[in-house]
Structure formats: structure tokens, C-alpha cells
mmCIF file with all atom_site columns, C-alpha atoms in Angstrom:
data_model
loop_
_atom_site.group_PDB
_atom_site.id
_atom_site.type_symbol
_atom_site.label_atom_id
_atom_site.label_alt_id
_atom_site.label_comp_id
_atom_site.label_asym_id
_atom_site.label_entity_id
_atom_site.label_seq_id
_atom_site.pdbx_PDB_ins_code
_atom_site.Cartn_x
_atom_site.Cartn_y
_atom_site.Cartn_z
_atom_site.occupancy
_atom_site.B_iso_or_equiv
_atom_site.pdbx_formal_charge
_atom_site.auth_seq_id
_atom_site.auth_comp_id
_atom_site.auth_asym_id
_atom_site.auth_atom_id
_atom_site.pdbx_PDB_model_num
ATOM 1   C CA . MET A 1 1   ? -20.310 78.988  36.148  1.00 49.00 ? 1   MET A CA 1
ATOM 2   C CA . PRO A 1 2   ? -22.827 76.415  37.052  1.00 51.00 ? 2   PRO A CA 1
ATOM 3   C CA . THR A 1 3   ? -26.428 77.264  36.611  1.00 51.00 ? 3   THR A CA 1
ATOM 4   C CA . GLU A 1 4   ? -28.788 77.316  39.472  1.00 50.00 ? 4   GLU A CA 1
ATOM 5   C CA . PRO A 1 5   ? -31.438 74.616  39.459  1.00 53.00 ? 5   PRO A CA 1
ATOM 6   C CA . HIS A 1 6   ? -34.325 77.109  39.617  1.00 53.00 ? 6   HIS A CA 1
ATOM 7   C CA . GLN A 1 7   ? -33.028 79.446  36.938  1.00 51.00 ? 7   GLN A CA 1
ATOM 8   C CA . PRO A 1 8   ? -34.550 79.064  33.478  1.00 53.00 ? 8   PRO A CA 1
ATOM 9   C CA . LEU A 1 9   ? -32.124 78.364  30.690  1.00 52.00 ? 9   LEU A CA 1
ATOM 10  C CA . THR A 1 10  ? -31.677 81.189  28.310  1.00 54.00 ? 10  THR A CA 1
ATOM 11  C CA . PRO A 1 11  ? -29.339 81.385  25.354  1.00 50.00 ? 11  PRO A CA 1
ATOM 12  C CA . ALA A 1 12  ? -26.960 83.407  27.429  1.00 51.00 ? 12  ALA A CA 1
ATOM 13  C CA . THR A 1 13  ? -26.778 80.762  30.150  1.00 50.00 ? 13  THR A CA 1
ATOM 14  C CA . ARG A 1 14  ? -26.506 77.621  27.997  1.00 51.00 ? 14  ARG A CA 1
ATOM 15  C CA . HIS A 1 15  ? -23.116 76.029  28.269  1.00 54.00 ? 15  HIS A CA 1
ATOM 16  C CA . GLY A 1 16  ? -21.619 74.475  25.180  1.00 53.00 ? 16  GLY A CA 1
ATOM 17  C CA . ASP A 1 17  ? -23.864 76.414  22.818  1.00 55.00 ? 17  ASP A CA 1
ATOM 18  C CA . PRO A 1 18  ? -21.848 76.537  19.580  1.00 56.00 ? 18  PRO A CA 1
ATOM 19  C CA . ILE A 1 19  ? -22.944 80.066  18.878  1.00 61.00 ? 19  ILE A CA 1
ATOM 20  C CA . HIS A 1 20  ? -23.188 81.845  22.207  1.00 58.00 ? 20  HIS A CA 1
ATOM 21  C CA . ARG A 1 21  ? -20.679 80.003  24.314  1.00 57.00 ? 21  ARG A CA 1
ATOM 22  C CA . PRO A 1 22  ? -18.604 77.499  22.345  1.00 58.00 ? 22  PRO A CA 1
ATOM 23  C CA . ARG A 1 23  ? -16.927 74.810  24.372  1.00 61.00 ? 23  ARG A CA 1
ATOM 24  C CA . PRO A 1 24  ? -13.183 75.184  24.451  1.00 62.00 ? 24  PRO A CA 1
ATOM 25  C CA . VAL A 1 25  ? -11.229 72.563  22.488  1.00 60.00 ? 25  VAL A CA 1
ATOM 26  C CA . GLU A 1 26  ? -9.669  70.217  24.939  1.00 64.00 ? 26  GLU A CA 1
ATOM 27  C CA . PRO A 1 27  ? -6.352  68.702  24.081  1.00 67.00 ? 27  PRO A CA 1
ATOM 28  C CA . HIS A 1 28  ? -6.576  64.989  23.225  1.00 66.00 ? 28  HIS A CA 1
ATOM 29  C CA . ALA A 1 29  ? -5.412  62.667  25.912  1.00 69.00 ? 29  ALA A CA 1
ATOM 30  C CA . VAL A 1 30  ? -2.298  60.849  24.826  1.00 71.00 ? 30  VAL A CA 1
ATOM 31  C CA . LEU A 1 31  ? -2.136  57.163  25.720  1.00 72.00 ? 31  LEU A CA 1
ATOM 32  C CA . LEU A 1 32  ? 1.136   55.385  25.956  1.00 75.00 ? 32  LEU A CA 1
ATOM 33  C CA . PRO A 1 33  ? 1.271   51.948  24.306  1.00 72.00 ? 33  PRO A CA 1
ATOM 34  C CA . THR A 1 34  ? 1.545   50.359  27.745  1.00 77.00 ? 34  THR A CA 1
ATOM 35  C CA . GLU A 1 35  ? -1.696  52.063  28.835  1.00 78.00 ? 35  GLU A CA 1
ATOM 36  C CA . VAL A 1 36  ? -3.802  50.588  25.992  1.00 78.00 ? 36  VAL A CA 1
ATOM 37  C CA . PRO A 1 37  ? -5.866  47.748  27.484  1.00 81.00 ? 37  PRO A CA 1
ATOM 38  C CA . PRO A 1 38  ? -5.802  44.303  25.860  1.00 79.00 ? 38  PRO A CA 1
ATOM 39  C CA . GLY A 1 39  ? -8.302  43.892  23.047  1.00 80.00 ? 39  GLY A CA 1
ATOM 40  C CA . VAL A 1 40  ? -8.096  47.603  22.117  1.00 83.00 ? 40  VAL A CA 1
ATOM 41  C CA . ASP A 1 41  ? -6.037  48.844  19.196  1.00 82.00 ? 41  ASP A CA 1
ATOM 42  C CA . TRP A 1 42  ? -5.689  51.831  16.887  1.00 81.00 ? 42  TRP A CA 1
ATOM 43  C CA . VAL A 1 43  ? -7.910  51.461  13.824  1.00 84.00 ? 43  VAL A CA 1
ATOM 44  C CA . THR A 1 44  ? -8.561  53.679  10.806  1.00 87.00 ? 44  THR A CA 1
ATOM 45  C CA . LEU A 1 45  ? -12.233 54.285  10.096  1.00 87.00 ? 45  LEU A CA 1
ATOM 46  C CA . PRO A 1 46  ? -13.596 54.528  6.510   1.00 88.00 ? 46  PRO A CA 1
ATOM 47  C CA . ASN A 1 47  ? -13.676 58.372  6.755   1.00 87.00 ? 47  ASN A CA 1
ATOM 48  C CA . GLY A 1 48  ? -9.934  58.423  7.580   1.00 84.00 ? 48  GLY A CA 1
ATOM 49  C CA . ILE A 1 49  ? -10.100 59.133  11.320  1.00 86.00 ? 49  ILE A CA 1
ATOM 50  C CA . ARG A 1 50  ? -7.813  57.036  13.488  1.00 83.00 ? 50  ARG A CA 1
ATOM 51  C CA . THR A 1 51  ? -9.317  55.956  16.790  1.00 83.00 ? 51  THR A CA 1
ATOM 52  C CA . LEU A 1 52  ? -9.065  53.326  19.455  1.00 82.00 ? 52  LEU A CA 1
ATOM 53  C CA . ALA A 1 53  ? -11.455 50.389  19.072  1.00 85.00 ? 53  ALA A CA 1
ATOM 54  C CA . TYR A 1 54  ? -11.992 46.903  20.338  1.00 85.00 ? 54  TYR A CA 1
ATOM 55  C CA . THR A 1 55  ? -10.374 44.364  18.021  1.00 80.00 ? 55  THR A CA 1
ATOM 56  C CA . GLN A 1 56  ? -9.922  40.628  17.796  1.00 78.00 ? 56  GLN A CA 1
ATOM 57  C CA . PRO A 1 57  ? -6.873  39.560  19.769  1.00 67.00 ? 57  PRO A CA 1
ATOM 58  C CA . HIS A 1 58  ? -3.774  38.938  17.702  1.00 61.00 ? 58  HIS A CA 1
ATOM 59  C CA . TYR A 1 59  ? -2.122  35.768  18.781  1.00 68.00 ? 59  TYR A CA 1
ATOM 60  C CA . ALA A 1 60  ? 1.371   35.050  17.706  1.00 71.00 ? 60  ALA A CA 1
ATOM 61  C CA . SER A 1 61  ? 1.049   32.161  15.305  1.00 76.00 ? 61  SER A CA 1
ATOM 62  C CA . ALA A 1 62  ? 3.031   29.244  16.556  1.00 76.00 ? 62  ALA A CA 1
ATOM 63  C CA . PRO A 1 63  ? 4.992   27.402  13.903  1.00 79.00 ? 63  PRO A CA 1
ATOM 64  C CA . GLU A 1 64  ? 3.219   24.266  12.759  1.00 81.00 ? 64  GLU A CA 1
ATOM 65  C CA . PRO A 1 65  ? 4.788   21.198  14.264  1.00 82.00 ? 65  PRO A CA 1
ATOM 66  C CA . GLU A 1 66  ? 6.563   18.956  11.819  1.00 84.00 ? 66  GLU A CA 1
ATOM 67  C CA . PRO A 1 67  ? 4.663   15.785  11.087  1.00 83.00 ? 67  PRO A CA 1
ATOM 68  C CA . VAL A 1 68  ? 5.855   12.876  13.155  1.00 84.00 ? 68  VAL A CA 1
ATOM 69  C CA . ARG A 1 69  ? 7.250   10.083  11.033  1.00 84.00 ? 69  ARG A CA 1
ATOM 70  C CA . GLU A 1 70  ? 5.646   6.902   12.167  1.00 84.00 ? 70  GLU A CA 1
ATOM 71  C CA . PRO A 1 71  ? 7.647   3.743   11.672  1.00 87.00 ? 71  PRO A CA 1
ATOM 72  C CA . ILE A 1 72  ? 6.549   1.483   8.836   1.00 87.00 ? 72  ILE A CA 1
ATOM 73  C CA . PRO A 1 73  ? 4.734   -1.589  10.180  1.00 90.00 ? 73  PRO A CA 1
ATOM 74  C CA . ARG A 1 74  ? 6.618   -4.863  9.842   1.00 90.00 ? 74  ARG A CA 1
ATOM 75  C CA . TRP A 1 75  ? 3.854   -6.489  7.760   1.00 91.00 ? 75  TRP A CA 1
ATOM 76  C CA . ALA A 1 76  ? 3.954   -3.623  5.250   1.00 91.00 ? 76  ALA A CA 1
ATOM 77  C CA . ARG A 1 77  ? 7.732   -3.809  4.974   1.00 89.00 ? 77  ARG A CA 1
ATOM 78  C CA . THR A 1 78  ? 7.607   -7.595  4.493   1.00 89.00 ? 78  THR A CA 1
ATOM 79  C CA . THR A 1 79  ? 4.895   -7.313  1.868   1.00 90.00 ? 79  THR A CA 1
ATOM 80  C CA . ALA A 1 80  ? 6.819   -4.606  0.025   1.00 90.00 ? 80  ALA A CA 1
ATOM 81  C CA . LEU A 1 81  ? 9.940   -6.771  -0.021  1.00 89.00 ? 81  LEU A CA 1
ATOM 82  C CA . LEU A 1 82  ? 8.095   -9.924  -1.054  1.00 88.00 ? 82  LEU A CA 1
ATOM 83  C CA . ALA A 1 83  ? 6.154   -8.343  -3.914  1.00 89.00 ? 83  ALA A CA 1
ATOM 84  C CA . PRO A 1 84  ? 9.099   -7.974  -6.357  1.00 90.00 ? 84  PRO A CA 1
ATOM 85  C CA . THR A 1 85  ? 10.499  -11.351 -5.291  1.00 90.00 ? 85  THR A CA 1
ATOM 86  C CA . LEU A 1 86  ? 7.208   -13.078 -5.931  1.00 90.00 ? 86  LEU A CA 1
ATOM 87  C CA . GLY A 1 87  ? 6.781   -11.257 -9.236  1.00 91.00 ? 87  GLY A CA 1
ATOM 88  C CA . GLY A 1 88  ? 10.314  -12.190 -10.289 1.00 92.00 ? 88  GLY A CA 1
ATOM 89  C CA . GLY A 1 89  ? 9.682   -15.836 -9.384  1.00 92.00 ? 89  GLY A CA 1
ATOM 90  C CA . ILE A 1 90  ? 6.501   -15.904 -11.434 1.00 93.00 ? 90  ILE A CA 1
ATOM 91  C CA . ALA A 1 91  ? 8.318   -14.291 -14.361 1.00 93.00 ? 91  ALA A CA 1
ATOM 92  C CA . ALA A 1 92  ? 11.156  -16.836 -14.128 1.00 94.00 ? 92  ALA A CA 1
ATOM 93  C CA . ALA A 1 93  ? 8.647   -19.711 -13.995 1.00 94.00 ? 93  ALA A CA 1
ATOM 94  C CA . GLY A 1 94  ? 6.871   -18.358 -17.070 1.00 93.00 ? 94  GLY A CA 1
ATOM 95  C CA . LEU A 1 95  ? 10.177  -18.052 -18.913 1.00 93.00 ? 95  LEU A CA 1
ATOM 96  C CA . GLY A 1 96  ? 11.156  -21.606 -17.966 1.00 92.00 ? 96  GLY A CA 1
ATOM 97  C CA . ILE A 1 97  ? 7.807   -22.964 -19.082 1.00 91.00 ? 97  ILE A CA 1
ATOM 98  C CA . SER A 1 98  ? 8.089   -21.132 -22.388 1.00 92.00 ? 98  SER A CA 1
ATOM 99  C CA . TYR A 1 99  ? 11.494  -22.758 -22.972 1.00 92.00 ? 99  TYR A CA 1
ATOM 100 C CA . ALA A 1 100 ? 10.217  -26.180 -21.873 1.00 91.00 ? 100 ALA A CA 1
ATOM 101 C CA . VAL A 1 101 ? 7.069   -26.236 -24.044 1.00 91.00 ? 101 VAL A CA 1
ATOM 102 C CA . PRO A 1 102 ? 8.688   -27.722 -27.165 1.00 90.00 ? 102 PRO A CA 1
ATOM 103 C CA . GLY A 1 103 ? 10.334  -30.490 -25.131 1.00 91.00 ? 103 GLY A CA 1
ATOM 104 C CA . VAL A 1 104 ? 7.131   -31.195 -23.202 1.00 88.00 ? 104 VAL A CA 1
ATOM 105 C CA . LEU A 1 105 ? 5.189   -31.469 -26.459 1.00 91.00 ? 105 LEU A CA 1
ATOM 106 C CA . ALA A 1 106 ? 7.817   -33.859 -27.886 1.00 92.00 ? 106 ALA A CA 1
ATOM 107 C CA . MET A 1 107 ? 7.711   -35.925 -24.693 1.00 93.00 ? 107 MET A CA 1
ATOM 108 C CA . ALA A 1 108 ? 3.919   -36.038 -24.844 1.00 92.00 ? 108 ALA A CA 1
ATOM 109 C CA . GLU A 1 109 ? 4.092   -37.358 -28.414 1.00 93.00 ? 109 GLU A CA 1
ATOM 110 C CA . ALA A 1 110 ? 6.728   -39.910 -27.366 1.00 93.00 ? 110 ALA A CA 1
ATOM 111 C CA . LEU A 1 111 ? 4.561   -41.026 -24.447 1.00 93.00 ? 111 LEU A CA 1
ATOM 112 C CA . TRP A 1 112 ? 1.573   -41.411 -26.737 1.00 92.00 ? 112 TRP A CA 1
ATOM 113 C CA . ALA A 1 113 ? 3.733   -43.486 -29.096 1.00 93.00 ? 113 ALA A CA 1
ATOM 114 C CA . THR A 1 114 ? 4.859   -45.636 -26.132 1.00 93.00 ? 114 THR A CA 1
ATOM 115 C CA . VAL A 1 115 ? 1.264   -46.115 -25.063 1.00 93.00 ? 115 VAL A CA 1
ATOM 116 C CA . ALA A 1 116 ? 0.403   -47.146 -28.612 1.00 93.00 ? 116 ALA A CA 1
ATOM 117 C CA . VAL A 1 117 ? 3.250   -49.716 -28.696 1.00 92.00 ? 117 VAL A CA 1
ATOM 118 C CA . ILE A 1 118 ? 2.221   -51.174 -25.337 1.00 92.00 ? 118 ILE A CA 1
ATOM 119 C CA . ALA A 1 119 ? -1.389  -51.358 -26.422 1.00 90.00 ? 119 ALA A CA 1
ATOM 120 C CA . ALA A 1 120 ? -0.391  -53.014 -29.741 1.00 90.00 ? 120 ALA A CA 1
ATOM 121 C CA . GLY A 1 121 ? 1.786   -55.539 -27.907 1.00 88.00 ? 121 GLY A CA 1
ATOM 122 C CA . GLY A 1 122 ? -0.984  -56.416 -25.490 1.00 86.00 ? 122 GLY A CA 1
ATOM 123 C CA . LEU A 1 123 ? -3.485  -56.633 -28.317 1.00 86.00 ? 123 LEU A CA 1
ATOM 124 C CA . ALA A 1 124 ? -1.133  -58.844 -30.351 1.00 85.00 ? 124 ALA A CA 1
ATOM 125 C CA . THR A 1 125 ? -0.682  -61.207 -27.391 1.00 85.00 ? 125 THR A CA 1
ATOM 126 C CA . LEU A 1 126 ? -4.419  -61.507 -26.948 1.00 84.00 ? 126 LEU A CA 1
ATOM 127 C CA . LEU A 1 127 ? -4.920  -62.136 -30.661 1.00 83.00 ? 127 LEU A CA 1
ATOM 128 C CA . LEU A 1 128 ? -2.213  -64.858 -30.728 1.00 82.00 ? 128 LEU A CA 1
ATOM 129 C CA . ARG A 1 129 ? -3.665  -66.657 -27.704 1.00 78.00 ? 129 ARG A CA 1
ATOM 130 C CA . THR A 1 130 ? -7.151  -66.604 -29.095 1.00 77.00 ? 130 THR A CA 1
ATOM 131 C CA . SER A 1 131 ? -5.995  -67.739 -32.552 1.00 70.00 ? 131 SER A CA 1
ATOM 132 C CA . ARG A 1 132 ? -3.948  -70.678 -31.107 1.00 63.00 ? 132 ARG A CA 1
ATOM 133 C CA . SER A 1 133 ? -6.719  -71.872 -28.889 1.00 58.00 ? 133 SER A CA 1
ATOM 134 C CA . ARG A 1 134 ? -9.184  -71.751 -31.790 1.00 58.00 ? 134 ARG A CA 1
ATOM 135 C CA . SER A 1 135 ? -6.903  -73.666 -34.135 1.00 56.00 ? 135 SER A CA 1
ATOM 136 C CA . GLY A 1 136 ? -6.758  -76.576 -31.677 1.00 55.00 ? 136 GLY A CA 1
ATOM 137 C CA . ARG A 1 137 ? -3.026  -76.971 -31.839 1.00 56.00 ? 137 ARG A CA 1
ATOM 138 C CA . GLY A 1 138 ? -2.360  -75.496 -28.463 1.00 52.00 ? 138 GLY A CA 1
ATOM 139 C CA . VAL A 1 139 ? 1.065   -75.167 -26.956 1.00 56.00 ? 139 VAL A CA 1
ATOM 140 C CA . GLY A 1 140 ? 2.857   -78.323 -25.771 1.00 61.00 ? 140 GLY A CA 1
ATOM 141 C CA . PRO A 1 141 ? 4.335   -78.813 -22.331 1.00 66.00 ? 141 PRO A CA 1
ATOM 142 C CA . VAL A 1 142 ? 6.800   -76.235 -21.195 1.00 65.00 ? 142 VAL A CA 1
ATOM 143 C CA . GLN A 1 143 ? 10.437  -77.320 -21.520 1.00 70.00 ? 143 GLN A CA 1
ATOM 144 C CA . HIS A 1 144 ? 13.022  -76.497 -18.889 1.00 73.00 ? 144 HIS A CA 1
ATOM 145 C CA . ILE A 1 145 ? 16.639  -76.127 -19.897 1.00 75.00 ? 145 ILE A CA 1
ATOM 146 C CA . THR A 1 146 ? 19.326  -76.071 -17.242 1.00 79.00 ? 146 THR A CA 1
ATOM 147 C CA . GLN A 1 147 ? 22.880  -75.071 -18.100 1.00 77.00 ? 147 GLN A CA 1
ATOM 148 C CA . ASN A 1 148 ? 25.864  -75.588 -15.830 1.00 79.00 ? 148 ASN A CA 1
ATOM 149 C CA . ILE A 1 149 ? 29.014  -73.644 -16.731 1.00 79.00 ? 149 ILE A CA 1
ATOM 150 C CA . THR A 1 150 ? 32.353  -74.065 -14.976 1.00 82.00 ? 150 THR A CA 1
ATOM 151 C CA . ALA A 1 151 ? 35.714  -72.403 -15.500 1.00 80.00 ? 151 ALA A CA 1
ATOM 152 C CA . THR A 1 152 ? 39.055  -72.905 -13.785 1.00 82.00 ? 152 THR A CA 1
ATOM 153 C CA . GLY A 1 153 ? 41.309  -69.962 -13.171 1.00 79.00 ? 153 GLY A CA 1
ATOM 154 C CA . VAL A 1 154 ? 40.881  -66.403 -14.208 1.00 80.00 ? 154 VAL A CA 1
ATOM 155 C CA . PHE A 1 155 ? 41.622  -67.000 -17.879 1.00 79.00 ? 155 PHE A CA 1
ATOM 156 C CA . GLY A 1 156 ? 40.529  -70.659 -17.955 1.00 80.00 ? 156 GLY A CA 1
ATOM 157 C CA . ARG A 1 157 ? 38.312  -72.114 -20.611 1.00 81.00 ? 157 ARG A CA 1
ATOM 158 C CA . ALA A 1 158 ? 34.672  -72.458 -19.667 1.00 78.00 ? 158 ALA A CA 1
ATOM 159 C CA . THR A 1 159 ? 32.840  -75.747 -20.186 1.00 80.00 ? 159 THR A CA 1
ATOM 160 C CA . GLY A 1 160 ? 29.179  -76.437 -19.731 1.00 76.00 ? 160 GLY A CA 1
ATOM 161 C CA . THR A 1 161 ? 26.423  -79.005 -19.991 1.00 76.00 ? 161 THR A CA 1
ATOM 162 C CA . LEU A 1 162 ? 22.825  -78.613 -21.078 1.00 73.00 ? 162 LEU A CA 1
ATOM 163 C CA . ASN A 1 163 ? 20.082  -80.648 -19.499 1.00 71.00 ? 163 ASN A CA 1
ATOM 164 C CA . ASN A 1 164 ? 16.802  -80.754 -21.394 1.00 70.00 ? 164 ASN A CA 1
ATOM 165 C CA . ARG A 1 165 ? 13.824  -82.014 -19.532 1.00 61.00 ? 165 ARG A CA 1
#
């Protein structure tokens, strides 16, 4: 029964008083899963009571997309193919030089010997000219010799004349 607004409250008239008039236990309202609003979910509190509470939304995790394979740039492919070729060429050149070193050293010695012979020949010529001019003998006039050779037939005997001037 509702109380009148002008009536004073006495223990006998208080509603919900746990001692004098306890409130009847109401049955819990049952919510169907379709009636639970979004963002609300059943949670268990630390004291063990299960209740509805606002929660963070649970999104279905989408599978991570596979990484897209980008094509290899042409310059990188060319460089990758040239690197072993260039290295192999350098290795082959080094091997060839190592085999050629003894021959190159021998040729260098032979060239130095040739240079020495040429220098000695030139030096000898200069020494002979200077020694002849100093001795006063000098060289006489230059002689010209002309030779005429004739032969008749394929197997004929050759004859010739010498003309000294």
C-alpha cells in the first residue's frame, strides 16, 4: 500500500525494511543472447558473481594478408648476375698472370740484354769513328761494285761480270 504524503513514516509503514517488512525476492530477468545490446557481455567479478557489464568490442581478427612479392628490379638482377662473372674474370686474370710471371721476367732480362747489345754496338761505332778521325788515316773514297748475272734456261749455268769503280 502506498503511503500518504502527509503521514509520518513509522517502522510499521516503511516499505522494504529488512526487519519489519522485507521486500519480496523478485525473480531475475532472463535475457536471451539476442537481447544483449552490443558492447555488453557476461563477466565474472572478483567475488565470483556473474553479471552483465560493458566490455571492449570483440572484433573477429581478419587473417593477415600474405606479403606481396614485388618483382626484383632489373638493375639488381643484372648486378647479381654480373658479380660472379666479374669475380671469375678477375680470378682467371690473376691465374694467367701468375703463370706468365716467369716468362715475363725472362723476357724482361732478354730485353735488357738486347738493349745492352744495341748500346754496345752504338758505343763501339762511335769509338771507331772517333779513333779513325784522330789517327788521321780516314776512310778512302767509297767503292761501288756492280754485278750483272745472267742465266739461260731453267737449269742453265749462270755467268756474271763485276764492275769496280
